């Protein structure tokens, strides 16, 4: 399993919730058909081979491998200054890595089940992790304590996805609710979606949240009132935890689908703009470049970076394959 | 008398005179041995036999020690050469001498009564003590022990506060009764009731339970030999000399029993200055805790000049004051003295309750065999019992005969008449009723007949209860039976039974039918329209009721809203949530609830059950909310609907 995520500089990616069956055994790096002069782009992939791999997107080369987890790595995130990485795994631990040396700085134990999602906060002082045990734990990276600062256990079922903004924490849970913890106001807002949530994310302007759930619907909700601003359907999301995201300027809504495509809707109108054929199997995760029009998709052991041509068509740019253990 | 120690070869000279010399020792036995018995060697220093009277003692321990010398270095303290008694003669030691010898009880065995001599001694020493009048040192070093008598009593089972004597039975309830009479001010209960009460207690308490006798209050036997009035206390010199603002008015005439106080209270608590002299000139120093008011001027109003206490009123009118004036004053003080809450516009009554005609009535006389347990009388249909029983029941209910319901109006009905009016079915008596006679089979059938053939049963359309649903044949027979009953057929039972069954089976079915008919009578009251049959058969085991997740009541509204795509107020809940202080610091955000020590959601309380509760790893107590993860998918969400 492969996942990769775009980050301002380091792109890391959470993996999907369930395991696809087949893996591609070979490692091959095909030269990019189109060359980009995008320097400083990294890709972080975490896979079921229990390791974390740092790639260079522009060259498609593997830079470093981080091993230390006991089970498959489910999610990873990089800090803003690229000096640290955090990753979470099915072995119920969250690991804080030092990027340069590859050493494990901190192995944070406490979750009772596999940890589905992990993210740094803005200043990389806190790691937030959500787990299948229904808790979100906030770990302190500054101190040497191994206990979480706070445990949020309001979810009644596993936490499938979480996102952190500068003063808010957004979690989506399998119990069908999106919880937004506002640290500044000291409030918790719960939005009932009625179907297990697979992915949540903030919008770039901070006014809306995007939620995808297992009823094959992606919903855009207003953050302050909870009203639904847009609903996007057409894709297939029935059983797997697949990702959704917004484009960098909040113009489009993108979502994975179990039919091997990436669906792209216009945010305002809700109409399907693009159905990107990625492959035959389930597209597990995707991530949008923060500034450029680039999309990263992960499917079954292949991470693909898609770029936009001026004519609005997206073409294959780099294919990175990862060996499976 | 001194003891004589004879050591062979050594001549001992004692203080009491010379002693005969010992037998002469031959030369070959005149040897010196050291302490271990070895022969002492002189190493050529001494070879002769010259002993100068101290034969073979040179070099020995006894050799050069003067016989009369005893070292007193270690025993100087213990040495007591002579006691005063050594110099006294018989006259002195006699009864009237200066040191009479008496046999007294030691402190261990002394009783608790005050020892006159000891007190006198204390009084004498107190005069010469550094602090005159105070026996501080003696009280400090007084040994804390109880006398032997107390110890003996304790060993025999006595406890502090109990009396001494043979154990008493039923002492407790008597005391209770007494206290009750005292508390409520009623007349003392007659003897009969107290006896019955004792019997009652005897029932509830074990027979052989005895109590220790109550301790006697010691009676003060000091006679009153003065000419003061009763209750006169005199001036307390300590209080008077203490002075200061604490003194205030000294009331010479109080109703406290001062004599008992003097008997019991050795030192009154709250007395600041023990012994000695207090007052303006004393106790004001750098080390004192409270500064006495050194500029206090004593005022004459602190002292009484007239007997009898203060004059009531403000002194303007004297004893000829108008009644009204006096009374109001009195009531106000009474009201103030009352500790309870007095309603507005009310005041305490002036005269006591006994004087009123509506007084306290004594409790009723209970019969000897009265037991305070109520058994509900069985409601028996008068027509189905023997006339004797019916008569007895009627009389017990207070009616001489079955009267028309309207006699006495609709308020004078009894339950049977009301039942008739309402058309309700006869109630079953309580199963626990011991006096309910076992109904005969005949009577049962009669009952069934009477119930089912009544007018109300006819109104029932359709059979709503099917007791034998599982066996359709039986059910068909039962239905036939019920129909026959409705028609008032007396032989309904016999007709409906299956003649092909054996006699035993038929008997069983007969019983079953009758019982079923009685048990599930048509509910013919007006309440029947309020009840309807349940969806599920009572007979069928319904232990698995499927409730799908969507039918959970709490989220119905929300789900409906989601289905209708009406997100917003209907789907959103907002709660107060406290972030940890450290978390706010790390996020660089001011704590929204600075003072709150609580972390998490303060207002929502729920308990969650999950297998993960038992799987968590090393939860630290410093972590905020308790790590209790979610329930399973079937659990009802426990959010309050806002």
Short mmCIF file of N, CA, C and O in Angstrom, two decimals, chain A residues 26-81:
data_model
loop_
_atom_site.label_atom_id
_atom_site.label_comp_id
_atom_site.label_asym_id
_atom_site.label_seq_id
_atom_site.Cartn_x
_atom_site.Cartn_y
_atom_site.Cartn_z
N UNK A 26 7.50 -4.88 -8.79
CA UNK A 26 8.73 -4.35 -9.37
C UNK A 26 8.90 -2.90 -9.01
O UNK A 26 7.95 -2.19 -8.71
N UNK A 27 10.08 -2.49 -9.08
CA UNK A 27 10.38 -1.09 -8.87
C UNK A 27 10.91 -0.55 -10.20
O UNK A 27 11.90 -1.02 -10.70
N UNK A 28 10.22 0.37 -10.70
CA UNK A 28 10.75 0.95 -11.93
C UNK A 28 10.46 2.43 -11.90
O UNK A 28 9.44 2.87 -11.40
N UNK A 29 11.35 3.15 -12.37
CA UNK A 29 11.16 4.58 -12.43
C UNK A 29 11.15 4.97 -13.89
O UNK A 29 12.16 4.97 -14.56
N UNK A 30 10.01 5.30 -14.33
CA UNK A 30 9.95 5.69 -15.74
C UNK A 30 10.27 7.17 -15.84
O UNK A 30 9.86 7.96 -14.99
N UNK A 31 10.97 7.56 -16.80
CA UNK A 31 11.32 8.98 -16.91
C UNK A 31 10.06 9.77 -17.19
O UNK A 31 9.14 9.31 -17.85
N UNK A 32 9.97 10.92 -16.59
CA UNK A 32 8.74 11.69 -16.76
C UNK A 32 8.59 12.16 -18.21
O UNK A 32 9.53 12.61 -18.81
N UNK A 33 7.36 12.02 -18.68
CA UNK A 33 7.16 12.47 -20.05
C UNK A 33 7.26 14.00 -20.17
O UNK A 33 7.62 14.53 -21.18
N UNK A 34 6.89 14.61 -19.09
CA UNK A 34 6.99 16.04 -19.09
C UNK A 34 7.92 16.44 -17.95
O UNK A 34 7.83 15.93 -16.86
N UNK A 35 8.71 17.31 -18.13
CA UNK A 35 9.63 17.68 -17.06
C UNK A 35 9.13 18.95 -16.39
O UNK A 35 8.61 19.85 -17.04
N UNK A 36 9.33 18.95 -15.18
CA UNK A 36 8.94 20.12 -14.41
C UNK A 36 10.18 20.74 -13.80
O UNK A 36 11.08 20.05 -13.37
N UNK A 37 10.15 21.96 -13.70
CA UNK A 37 11.24 22.58 -12.96
C UNK A 37 10.74 22.96 -11.57
O UNK A 37 10.82 24.09 -11.14
N UNK A 38 10.24 22.01 -10.96
CA UNK A 38 9.73 22.26 -9.60
C UNK A 38 10.76 21.75 -8.61
O UNK A 38 10.88 20.55 -8.39
N UNK A 39 11.50 22.66 -8.02
CA UNK A 39 12.50 22.22 -7.06
C UNK A 39 11.90 22.18 -5.67
O UNK A 39 10.95 22.89 -5.35
N UNK A 40 12.52 21.39 -4.88
CA UNK A 40 12.07 21.35 -3.48
C UNK A 40 10.75 20.65 -3.27
O UNK A 40 10.08 20.86 -2.28
N UNK A 41 10.38 19.82 -4.17
CA UNK A 41 9.14 19.08 -3.96
C UNK A 41 9.45 17.69 -3.47
O UNK A 41 10.17 16.95 -4.11
N UNK A 42 8.94 17.34 -2.37
CA UNK A 42 9.17 16.03 -1.81
C UNK A 42 7.86 15.29 -1.69
O UNK A 42 6.80 15.88 -1.61
N UNK A 43 7.99 14.02 -1.63
CA UNK A 43 6.83 13.18 -1.51
C UNK A 43 7.12 12.18 -0.40
O UNK A 43 8.19 11.60 -0.35
N UNK A 44 6.18 12.03 0.43
CA UNK A 44 6.35 11.10 1.54
C UNK A 44 5.31 10.02 1.37
O UNK A 44 4.13 10.30 1.25
N UNK A 45 5.78 8.83 1.35
CA UNK A 45 4.81 7.76 1.19
C UNK A 45 4.98 6.78 2.34
O UNK A 45 6.09 6.47 2.75
N UNK A 46 3.85 6.34 2.80
CA UNK A 46 3.89 5.37 3.88
C UNK A 46 3.15 4.13 3.40
O UNK A 46 2.11 4.24 2.78
N UNK A 47 3.71 3.03 3.69
CA UNK A 47 3.12 1.85 3.09
C UNK A 47 3.00 0.70 4.04
O UNK A 47 3.39 0.76 5.22
N UNK A 48 2.43 -0.35 3.50
CA UNK A 48 2.22 -1.52 4.33
C UNK A 48 3.49 -2.33 4.50
O UNK A 48 3.47 -3.38 5.12
N UNK A 49 4.59 -1.85 3.99
CA UNK A 49 5.85 -2.51 4.27
C UNK A 49 6.51 -1.93 5.50
O UNK A 49 7.71 -2.05 5.69
N UNK A 50 5.74 -1.29 6.32
CA UNK A 50 6.12 -0.76 7.64
C UNK A 50 7.16 0.35 7.56
O UNK A 50 7.82 0.63 8.55
N UNK A 51 7.29 0.93 6.41
CA UNK A 51 8.31 1.95 6.32
C UNK A 51 7.73 3.21 5.73
O UNK A 51 6.67 3.22 5.12
N UNK A 52 8.51 4.24 5.91
CA UNK A 52 8.15 5.56 5.44
C UNK A 52 9.22 5.93 4.41
O UNK A 52 10.40 5.77 4.68
N UNK A 53 8.80 6.43 3.28
CA UNK A 53 9.81 6.72 2.26
C UNK A 53 9.68 8.17 1.82
O UNK A 53 8.58 8.68 1.60
N UNK A 54 10.79 8.76 1.68
CA UNK A 54 10.84 10.14 1.24
C UNK A 54 11.35 10.16 -0.19
O UNK A 54 12.41 9.62 -0.49
N UNK A 55 10.58 10.76 -1.05
CA UNK A 55 10.93 10.79 -2.47
C UNK A 55 11.11 12.23 -2.90
O UNK A 55 10.56 13.15 -2.34
N UNK A 56 11.81 12.33 -3.93
CA UNK A 56 11.84 13.61 -4.62
C UNK A 56 10.86 13.52 -5.77
O UNK A 56 10.93 12.62 -6.60
N UNK A 57 9.96 14.45 -5.83
CA UNK A 57 8.92 14.36 -6.85
C UNK A 57 9.49 14.69 -8.21
O UNK A 57 9.20 14.05 -9.22
N UNK A 58 10.33 15.68 -8.25
CA UNK A 58 10.80 16.13 -9.55
C UNK A 58 11.64 15.06 -10.22
O UNK A 58 11.56 14.86 -11.43
N UNK A 59 12.41 14.37 -9.42
CA UNK A 59 13.28 13.38 -10.06
C UNK A 59 12.73 11.98 -9.89
O UNK A 59 13.20 11.05 -10.51
N UNK A 60 11.77 11.83 -9.03
CA UNK A 60 11.23 10.49 -8.85
C UNK A 60 12.16 9.56 -8.14
O UNK A 60 12.09 8.35 -8.33
N UNK A 61 13.05 10.07 -7.35
CA UNK A 61 14.02 9.20 -6.70
C UNK A 61 13.67 9.07 -5.23
O UNK A 61 13.11 9.97 -4.59
N UNK A 62 14.07 7.94 -4.69
CA UNK A 62 13.88 7.70 -3.27
C UNK A 62 15.02 8.36 -2.52
O UNK A 62 16.20 8.13 -2.82
N UNK A 63 14.68 9.17 -1.58
CA UNK A 63 15.70 9.87 -0.83
C UNK A 63 16.06 9.14 0.45
O UNK A 63 17.22 8.98 0.78
N UNK A 64 15.09 8.76 1.19
CA UNK A 64 15.38 8.13 2.48
C UNK A 64 14.23 7.23 2.88
O UNK A 64 13.08 7.49 2.56
N UNK A 65 14.60 6.20 3.60
CA UNK A 65 13.60 5.28 4.13
C UNK A 65 13.65 5.34 5.65
O UNK A 65 14.72 5.34 6.25
N UNK A 66 12.50 5.38 6.26
CA UNK A 66 12.42 5.43 7.71
C UNK A 66 11.72 4.17 8.19
O UNK A 66 10.55 3.94 7.89
N UNK A 67 12.46 3.39 8.92
CA UNK A 67 11.87 2.15 9.43
C UNK A 67 11.81 2.22 10.95
O UNK A 67 12.73 2.74 11.59
N UNK A 68 10.79 1.66 11.47
CA UNK A 68 10.68 1.68 12.93
C UNK A 68 9.33 1.22 13.41
O UNK A 68 9.15 0.87 14.57
N UNK A 69 8.39 1.25 12.50
CA UNK A 69 7.05 0.81 12.91
C UNK A 69 6.97 -0.69 12.90
O UNK A 69 7.70 -1.37 12.18
N UNK A 70 6.04 -1.18 13.69
CA UNK A 70 5.88 -2.63 13.78
C UNK A 70 4.88 -3.17 12.80
O UNK A 70 4.90 -4.35 12.48
N UNK A 71 4.00 -2.30 12.36
CA UNK A 71 2.99 -2.73 11.41
C UNK A 71 2.89 -1.68 10.32
O UNK A 71 3.63 -0.72 10.31
N UNK A 72 1.95 -1.85 9.47
CA UNK A 72 1.90 -0.95 8.33
C UNK A 72 1.67 0.48 8.78
O UNK A 72 0.93 0.75 9.73
N UNK A 73 2.28 1.35 8.08
CA UNK A 73 2.18 2.78 8.39
C UNK A 73 0.93 3.31 7.70
O UNK A 73 0.73 3.08 6.50
N UNK A 74 0.10 3.99 8.47
CA UNK A 74 -1.17 4.41 7.90
C UNK A 74 -1.19 5.88 7.49
O UNK A 74 -1.93 6.26 6.62
N UNK A 75 -0.42 6.69 8.20
CA UNK A 75 -0.46 8.09 7.83
C UNK A 75 0.84 8.74 8.26
O UNK A 75 1.54 8.23 9.15
N UNK A 76 1.15 9.84 7.62
CA UNK A 76 2.37 10.56 7.97
C UNK A 76 2.17 12.04 7.68
O UNK A 76 1.32 12.43 6.88
N UNK A 77 2.95 12.85 8.37
CA UNK A 77 2.89 14.29 8.13
C UNK A 77 4.27 14.87 8.42
O UNK A 77 5.04 14.33 9.23
N UNK A 78 4.56 15.97 7.74
CA UNK A 78 5.85 16.60 7.96
C UNK A 78 5.67 17.94 8.60
O UNK A 78 4.63 18.60 8.46
N UNK A 79 6.68 18.37 9.32
CA UNK A 79 6.58 19.67 9.97
C UNK A 79 6.85 20.78 8.96
O UNK A 79 7.32 20.54 7.85
N UNK A 80 6.57 21.99 9.39
CA UNK A 80 6.64 23.10 8.45
C UNK A 80 8.07 23.38 8.00
O UNK A 80 8.30 23.88 6.92
N UNK A 81 9.03 23.05 8.82
CA UNK A 81 10.41 23.33 8.47
C UNK A 81 11.13 22.09 7.96
O UNK A 81 12.35 22.10 7.81
#
